[in-house]
Amino acid sequence: MKIKVKNLGALKQAEFTLGELTIICGGNNTGKTYATYALFGFLFTWRQILAIEINDDNIQQLLADGVIHLDIQEYVKQAEQIVFKACQVYTQQLPQIFAAQAKRFKKTEFQVNLDIKNITLASQFQSTLGSANVELFSMTKREDSRELVVTLLVEKEKAKIPNEIIKQTIADALKHIIFDEIIPRPFIASAERTGAAIFRKELNFARNRLLEQMGKSNNNINPMQLLFKAYQDYALPIKTNVDFTRELETIVKKSSFIAEEHPDILADFADIIGGQYTVTRNDELYYEPNGKRLKLSMDESSSAVRSLLDIGFYLKHEAQIGDLLMIDEPELNLHPENQRRVARLFARLVNLGIKVFITTHSDYIIKELNTLIMLNHDKPHLKRVAEEEGYREVELISSNKIKVYIAEEAGSTKTNKCQTLTPADIDPEMGIEARSFDTTIETMNRIQESIVWGQD
């Protein structure tokens, strides 16, 4: 998946390809978060904005004959144009995604290019459409078949569903079959996540705004209009963070594939935070430090515990193979040693089939990933170093799984210089060339050398 943007925040023109591990680094106010939020918004809303047209003739045939056979490949051929049009629609929605003024996005362009040639259809699909406890239609794609079979289950006269709803239902089935395997399910931990952890109960934005406005208004107020207005005040990634933390009592009832098949990852995570998160039946959230009979509320817990809250619950209760875990500044409030351990956690998740996307200012994370790349070779001395330093084979990562971009000003002349995302070189033996950090470190080293050795 390749993403192209123009005039998006600080980014005048940029493109980046989504890898199994994607990293955007660079200075403050260089467009990292804009790129992240824009991508998340598309991945979060694509089912609503992708439009697949179902011909009226198909519906008439279904009602007349009781069954239709749709060639899925005919819709696959249209996939590139479907996505292109969806991106145009999505670009118009960016002010709502960012909760910002529309004039900021007047010249913005956002485009996603999918690897259409390598689309893998869902192996099988089964769904029914019903009304009042009566099944009216069934939609089936059998394994190894390239047909979607839509069958009328009642007499035509009893199928009291508008044609447009039938069309939309069939289109939704085709979206699932064609695009689910190629567009990842996103989960985001925004940079504002620590605040959401503390005030999760109070941050019911819509409820608080609704109550406030209803208290000041007469009985003619439109609650749904106020509800919509309230949610427009916050960028979509922040809103989803708040919704996630507010729904923890329900979320903890689920169990991810990591909890079922890789509990050692959860043990490593618990070691990073030094304890466990718990949610009581009364929806109270606590942190329990290891080795202590103590329960701490989020405002009593460390900032590191709060910054990793969403990630911890995602790993234990939500994670699915094929997901895209997006984290804005994973190093927030973490000691350098824990930044290194988080980098190893990311590599482990990538090797299990979860894509990871981060923005970062952390030299420790980049250097630890370099170590994992450098150790990922079949050489006796590397195996010895890995064993001595406590690295496990499941944490080592191949350089071809990683994409790194530096948010910076680029261009050969003054006239064509602009803020963009520049791909960083990644050497299979030496790792990532993170000059965004190297320049600062070299400057600090030079100053300190002058202090120590500069005396006449």
Coordinates of N, CA, C and O in Angstrom, one line a residue, residues 7-116:
N7 N 0.1 19.0 0.2 CA -0.4 20.1 1.1 C -1.2 19.5 2.2 O -2.4 20.0 2.5
L8 N -0.6 18.6 3.0 CA -1.2 18.0 4.2 C -0.4 18.5 5.4 O 0.7 18.0 5.6
G9 N -1.0 19.5 6.1 CA -0.2 20.1 7.2 C 1.1 20.6 6.7 O 1.2 21.4 5.7
A10 N 2.2 20.3 7.3 CA 3.5 20.8 6.9 C 4.0 20.1 5.7 O 4.9 20.6 5.0
L11 N 3.5 18.9 5.3 CA 3.9 18.1 4.2 C 3.4 18.8 2.9 O 2.2 18.7 2.6
K12 N 4.3 19.3 2.1 CA 3.9 19.9 0.8 C 3.7 18.8 -0.3 O 2.8 18.9 -1.1
Q13 N 4.5 17.8 -0.2 CA 4.4 16.7 -1.2 C 5.2 15.5 -0.6 O 6.4 15.6 -0.3
A14 N 4.5 14.4 -0.5 CA 5.2 13.2 0.1 C 4.5 11.9 -0.3 O 3.3 11.9 -0.6
E15 N 5.3 10.9 -0.2 CA 4.7 9.5 -0.4 C 5.4 8.5 0.4 O 6.6 8.7 0.7
F16 N 4.7 7.6 0.9 CA 5.4 6.5 1.7 C 4.6 5.2 1.5 O 3.4 5.2 1.2
T17 N 5.4 4.1 1.6 CA 4.8 2.8 1.4 C 4.7 2.1 2.7 O 5.6 2.2 3.6
L18 N 3.6 1.5 3.0 CA 3.3 0.8 4.2 C 4.1 -0.5 4.2 O 3.8 -1.4 3.4
G19 N 5.0 -0.6 5.2 CA 5.8 -1.9 5.3 C 5.2 -2.7 6.4 O 4.2 -2.4 7.0
E20 N 5.9 -3.8 6.8 CA 5.4 -4.6 7.9 C 5.7 -3.8 9.2 O 5.0 -3.9 10.2
L21 N 6.8 -3.1 9.2 CA 7.1 -2.1 10.3 C 7.4 -0.8 9.6 O 8.4 -0.7 8.8
T22 N 6.6 0.2 9.8 CA 6.8 1.5 9.1 C 7.1 2.6 10.2 O 6.4 2.6 11.2
I23 N 8.2 3.3 10.0 CA 8.6 4.3 10.9 C 8.8 5.7 10.3 O 9.4 5.8 9.2
I24 N 8.2 6.7 10.9 CA 8.4 8.1 10.4 C 9.1 8.8 11.6 O 8.5 8.9 12.7
C25 N 10.3 9.4 11.3 CA 11.0 10.1 12.3 C 11.3 11.5 11.8 O 11.2 11.7 10.6
G26 N 11.7 12.4 12.6 CA 12.0 13.7 12.2 C 11.7 14.7 13.3 O 11.3 14.3 14.4
G27 N 12.0 16.0 13.1 CA 11.8 17.0 14.1 C 10.3 17.3 14.4 O 9.4 16.7 13.8
N28 N 10.1 18.2 15.3 CA 8.8 18.6 15.7 C 8.2 19.4 14.5 O 8.9 20.1 13.8
N29 N 6.8 19.3 14.4 CA 6.1 20.1 13.4 C 6.6 19.9 12.0 O 6.7 20.8 11.2
T30 N 6.9 18.7 11.7 CA 7.4 18.3 10.3 C 6.4 17.5 9.5 O 6.7 17.0 8.4
G31 N 5.2 17.2 10.1 CA 4.2 16.5 9.4 C 4.0 15.0 9.7 O 3.2 14.3 9.1
K32 N 4.7 14.5 10.7 CA 4.6 13.1 11.1 C 3.2 12.7 11.5 O 2.6 11.7 11.1
T33 N 2.6 13.5 12.4 CA 1.3 13.2 13.0 C 0.2 13.4 11.9 O -0.7 12.6 11.9
Y34 N 0.4 14.4 11.1 CA -0.6 14.6 10.0 C -0.6 13.4 9.1 O -1.7 12.9 8.7
A35 N 0.5 12.8 8.7 CA 0.6 11.6 7.9 C -0.1 10.5 8.6 O -0.9 9.7 8.0
T36 N 0.2 10.3 9.9 CA -0.4 9.2 10.7 C -1.9 9.3 10.8 O -2.6 8.3 10.5
Y37 N -2.4 10.5 11.1 CA -3.8 10.7 11.3 C -4.6 10.5 10.0 O -5.7 9.9 10.0
A38 N -4.0 11.0 8.9 CA -4.7 10.9 7.6 C -4.8 9.4 7.2 O -5.8 8.9 6.7
L39 N -3.7 8.6 7.4 CA -3.7 7.2 7.1 C -4.7 6.5 8.0 O -5.5 5.7 7.5
F40 N -4.7 6.8 9.3 CA -5.6 6.1 10.2 C -7.1 6.4 9.8 O -7.9 5.5 9.7
G41 N -7.4 7.6 9.5 CA -8.7 8.0 9.1 C -9.2 7.2 7.9 O -10.4 6.7 7.9
F42 N -8.4 7.0 6.9 CA -8.8 6.3 5.7 C -9.0 4.8 6.1 O -10.0 4.2 5.7
L43 N -8.1 4.2 6.8 CA -8.2 2.8 7.2 C -9.4 2.6 8.1 O -10.0 1.5 8.1
F44 N -9.8 3.6 8.9 CA -10.9 3.4 9.8 C -12.3 3.6 9.1 O -13.3 3.1 9.5
T45 N -12.3 4.3 8.0 CA -13.6 4.7 7.4 C -13.8 4.1 6.0 O -14.8 4.4 5.3
W46 N -12.8 3.3 5.5 CA -12.9 2.9 4.1 C -14.2 2.2 3.7 O -14.7 2.3 2.6
R47 N -14.7 1.4 4.6 CA -16.0 0.7 4.3 C -17.1 1.6 4.0 O -18.0 1.3 3.2
Q48 N -17.1 2.8 4.6 CA -18.2 3.8 4.4 C -18.0 4.6 3.1 O -18.9 5.0 2.4
I49 N -16.7 4.8 2.7 CA -16.4 5.7 1.6 C -16.2 4.9 0.2 O -16.3 5.5 -0.8
L50 N -15.9 3.6 0.3 CA -15.7 2.9 -1.0 C -17.1 2.6 -1.5 O -18.0 2.1 -0.8
A51 N -17.3 2.9 -2.8 CA -18.6 2.7 -3.4 C -18.5 1.7 -4.5 O -17.8 1.8 -5.5
I52 N -19.3 0.6 -4.4 CA -19.4 -0.5 -5.4 C -20.8 -0.4 -6.0 O -21.7 -0.6 -5.3
E53 N -20.9 -0.2 -7.3 CA -22.2 -0.1 -8.0 C -22.7 -1.5 -8.3 O -22.0 -2.3 -9.0
I54 N -24.0 -1.7 -7.9 CA -24.7 -3.0 -8.3 C -25.7 -2.6 -9.3 O -26.6 -1.7 -9.0
N55 N -25.8 -3.2 -10.5 CA -26.7 -2.8 -11.5 C -28.1 -3.1 -11.1 O -28.4 -4.2 -10.5
D56 N -29.1 -2.3 -11.6 CA -30.5 -2.6 -11.4 C -30.9 -3.9 -12.0 O -31.7 -4.6 -11.5
D57 N -30.2 -4.2 -13.1 CA -30.6 -5.5 -13.8 C -30.3 -6.7 -12.9 O -31.1 -7.7 -13.0
N58 N -29.3 -6.6 -12.1 CA -29.0 -7.7 -11.2 C -30.1 -7.9 -10.1 O -30.5 -9.0 -9.8
I59 N -30.6 -6.8 -9.7 CA -31.7 -6.8 -8.6 C -33.0 -7.4 -9.3 O -33.7 -8.2 -8.7
Q60 N -33.3 -6.9 -10.5 CA -34.5 -7.4 -11.2 C -34.4 -8.9 -11.4 O -35.3 -9.7 -11.3
Q61 N -33.2 -9.4 -11.8 CA -33.0 -10.8 -12.1 C -33.1 -11.6 -10.8 O -33.7 -12.7 -10.7
L62 N -32.6 -11.0 -9.7 CA -32.7 -11.7 -8.4 C -34.2 -11.9 -8.0 O -34.6 -13.0 -7.5
L63 N -35.0 -10.8 -8.2 CA -36.4 -10.9 -7.8 C -37.2 -11.8 -8.7 O -38.2 -12.4 -8.3
A64 N -36.7 -11.8 -10.0 CA -37.5 -12.6 -11.0 C -37.1 -14.1 -10.9 O -38.0 -15.0 -10.9
D65 N -35.8 -14.4 -10.8 CA -35.3 -15.8 -10.8 C -35.0 -16.4 -9.5 O -34.9 -17.6 -9.3
G66 N -34.9 -15.5 -8.5 CA -34.6 -16.0 -7.1 C -33.2 -16.2 -6.8 O -32.8 -16.5 -5.7
V67 N -32.3 -16.0 -7.8 CA -30.9 -16.2 -7.6 C -30.1 -15.4 -8.6 O -30.5 -15.3 -9.8
I68 N -28.9 -14.9 -8.2 CA -28.0 -14.3 -9.2 C -26.6 -14.8 -8.8 O -26.3 -15.0 -7.7
H69 N -25.7 -14.9 -9.9 CA -24.3 -15.3 -9.7 C -23.5 -14.1 -10.1 O -23.4 -13.8 -11.3
L70 N -22.8 -13.4 -9.2 CA -22.0 -12.3 -9.5 C -20.5 -12.7 -9.7 O -20.0 -13.3 -8.8
D71 N -19.9 -12.3 -10.8 CA -18.5 -12.6 -11.0 C -17.7 -11.6 -10.2 O -17.6 -10.4 -10.6
I72 N -17.0 -12.1 -9.2 CA -16.3 -11.2 -8.3 C -15.1 -10.5 -9.1 O -14.8 -9.4 -8.8
Q73 N -14.5 -11.2 -10.0 CA -13.4 -10.7 -10.8 C -13.8 -9.5 -11.5 O -12.9 -8.6 -11.8
E74 N -15.0 -9.3 -11.9 CA -15.4 -8.1 -12.7 C -15.3 -6.9 -11.8 O -15.0 -5.8 -12.2
Y75 N -15.6 -7.1 -10.5 CA -15.5 -6.0 -9.5 C -14.0 -5.7 -9.1 O -13.6 -4.6 -8.9
V76 N -13.2 -6.8 -9.1 CA -11.8 -6.7 -8.9 C -11.1 -5.8 -9.9 O -10.3 -4.9 -9.6
K77 N -11.6 -5.9 -11.2 CA -11.0 -5.1 -12.3 C -11.3 -3.6 -12.1 O -10.6 -2.8 -12.5
Q78 N -12.4 -3.3 -11.3 CA -12.7 -2.0 -11.0 C -12.1 -1.4 -9.8 O -12.3 -0.2 -9.4
A79 N -11.3 -2.3 -9.1 CA -10.8 -1.9 -7.7 C -10.0 -0.6 -7.7 O -10.2 0.2 -6.8
E80 N -9.1 -0.5 -8.7 CA -8.3 0.7 -8.7 C -9.1 2.0 -8.8 O -8.9 3.0 -8.1
Q81 N -10.1 2.0 -9.7 CA -11.0 3.2 -9.8 C -11.9 3.4 -8.6 O -12.1 4.5 -8.2
I82 N -12.3 2.3 -8.0 CA -13.1 2.4 -6.8 C -12.3 3.1 -5.7 O -12.9 4.0 -5.0
V83 N -11.1 2.7 -5.5 CA -10.3 3.2 -4.4 C -9.9 4.7 -4.8 O -9.9 5.6 -3.9
F84 N -9.7 5.0 -6.0 CA -9.4 6.4 -6.5 C -10.5 7.3 -6.1 O -10.3 8.4 -5.5
K85 N -11.7 6.9 -6.4 CA -12.9 7.7 -6.1 C -13.1 7.8 -4.6 O -13.5 8.9 -4.1
A86 N -12.9 6.8 -3.9 CA -13.0 6.8 -2.4 C -12.0 7.8 -1.8 O -12.4 8.5 -0.9
C87 N -10.8 7.9 -2.4 CA -9.8 8.8 -1.8 C -10.3 10.3 -2.1 O -10.0 11.2 -1.3
Q88 N -10.9 10.5 -3.2 CA -11.5 11.8 -3.5 C -12.5 12.2 -2.5 O -12.6 13.3 -1.9
V89 N -13.4 11.3 -2.2 CA -14.4 11.5 -1.1 C -13.8 11.7 0.2 O -14.1 12.6 1.0
Y90 N -12.8 10.9 0.5 CA -12.1 11.0 1.8 C -11.4 12.3 2.0 O -11.4 12.9 3.1
T91 N -10.8 12.8 1.0 CA -10.1 14.1 1.0 C -11.0 15.2 1.5 O -10.6 16.1 2.3
Q92 N -12.3 15.1 1.0 CA -13.2 16.1 1.4 C -13.6 16.0 2.9 O -14.1 16.9 3.5
Q93 N -13.4 14.8 3.5 CA -13.8 14.6 4.9 C -12.6 14.8 5.8 O -12.8 14.7 7.1
L94 N -11.4 15.2 5.3 CA -10.3 15.4 6.2 C -10.5 16.5 7.3 O -10.0 16.3 8.4
P95 N -11.3 17.6 7.0 CA -11.6 18.5 8.1 C -12.2 17.8 9.3 O -12.0 18.2 10.5
Q96 N -13.1 16.9 9.0 CA -13.8 16.2 10.1 C -12.8 15.2 10.8 O -12.8 15.0 12.0
I97 N -12.0 14.5 10.0 CA -11.0 13.6 10.6 C -10.1 14.3 11.6 O -9.7 13.8 12.6
F98 N -9.6 15.5 11.2 CA -8.7 16.3 12.0 C -9.4 17.3 12.9 O -8.7 17.9 13.8
A99 N -10.7 17.4 12.8 CA -11.5 18.4 13.6 C -10.9 19.7 13.5 O -10.6 20.5 14.4
A100 N -10.7 20.1 12.2 CA -10.0 21.4 11.9 C -10.8 22.1 10.8 O -11.7 21.6 10.2
Q101 N -10.4 23.4 10.6 CA -11.1 24.2 9.6 C -10.9 23.7 8.2 O -9.8 23.3 7.9
A102 N -12.0 23.7 7.4 CA -11.9 23.2 6.1 C -10.9 23.9 5.2 O -10.3 23.3 4.3
K103 N -10.7 25.2 5.5 CA -9.7 25.9 4.6 C -8.3 25.4 4.7 O -7.5 25.6 3.8
R104 N -8.0 24.7 5.8 CA -6.6 24.1 5.9 C -6.4 23.0 4.9 O -5.3 22.6 4.7
F105 N -7.5 22.4 4.4 CA -7.4 21.3 3.5 C -7.9 21.6 2.1 O -8.2 20.7 1.3
K106 N -8.0 22.9 1.8 CA -8.5 23.3 0.5 C -7.7 22.8 -0.6 O -8.2 22.4 -1.7
K107 N -6.4 22.7 -0.5 CA -5.5 22.2 -1.5 C -4.9 20.9 -1.3 O -4.0 20.4 -2.0
T108 N -5.5 20.2 -0.3 CA -4.9 18.9 0.1 C -5.3 17.8 -0.9 O -6.5 17.8 -1.4
E109 N -4.4 16.9 -1.2 CA -4.7 15.7 -2.0 C -4.2 14.5 -1.2 O -3.1 14.5 -0.6
F110 N -5.1 13.5 -1.2 CA -4.7 12.2 -0.5 C -5.1 11.1 -1.4 O -6.2 11.0 -1.9
Q111 N -4.1 10.2 -1.6 CA -4.3 9.1 -2.5 C -3.7 7.8 -2.0 O -2.5 7.8 -1.5
V112 N -4.4 6.7 -2.0 CA -3.9 5.4 -1.6 C -3.9 4.6 -2.9 O -4.9 4.5 -3.6
N113 N -2.7 3.9 -3.1 CA -2.6 3.0 -4.2 C -2.4 1.6 -3.6 O -1.4 1.3 -2.9
L114 N -3.3 0.7 -3.9 CA -3.2 -0.7 -3.5 C -2.6 -1.6 -4.5 O -2.6 -1.3 -5.7
D115 N -2.0 -2.7 -4.0 CA -1.4 -3.6 -4.9 C -2.5 -4.5 -5.5 O -2.7 -5.7 -5.1
I116 N -3.2 -3.9 -6.5 CA -4.4 -4.6 -7.0 C -4.1 -5.9 -7.6 O -4.9 -6.9 -7.6

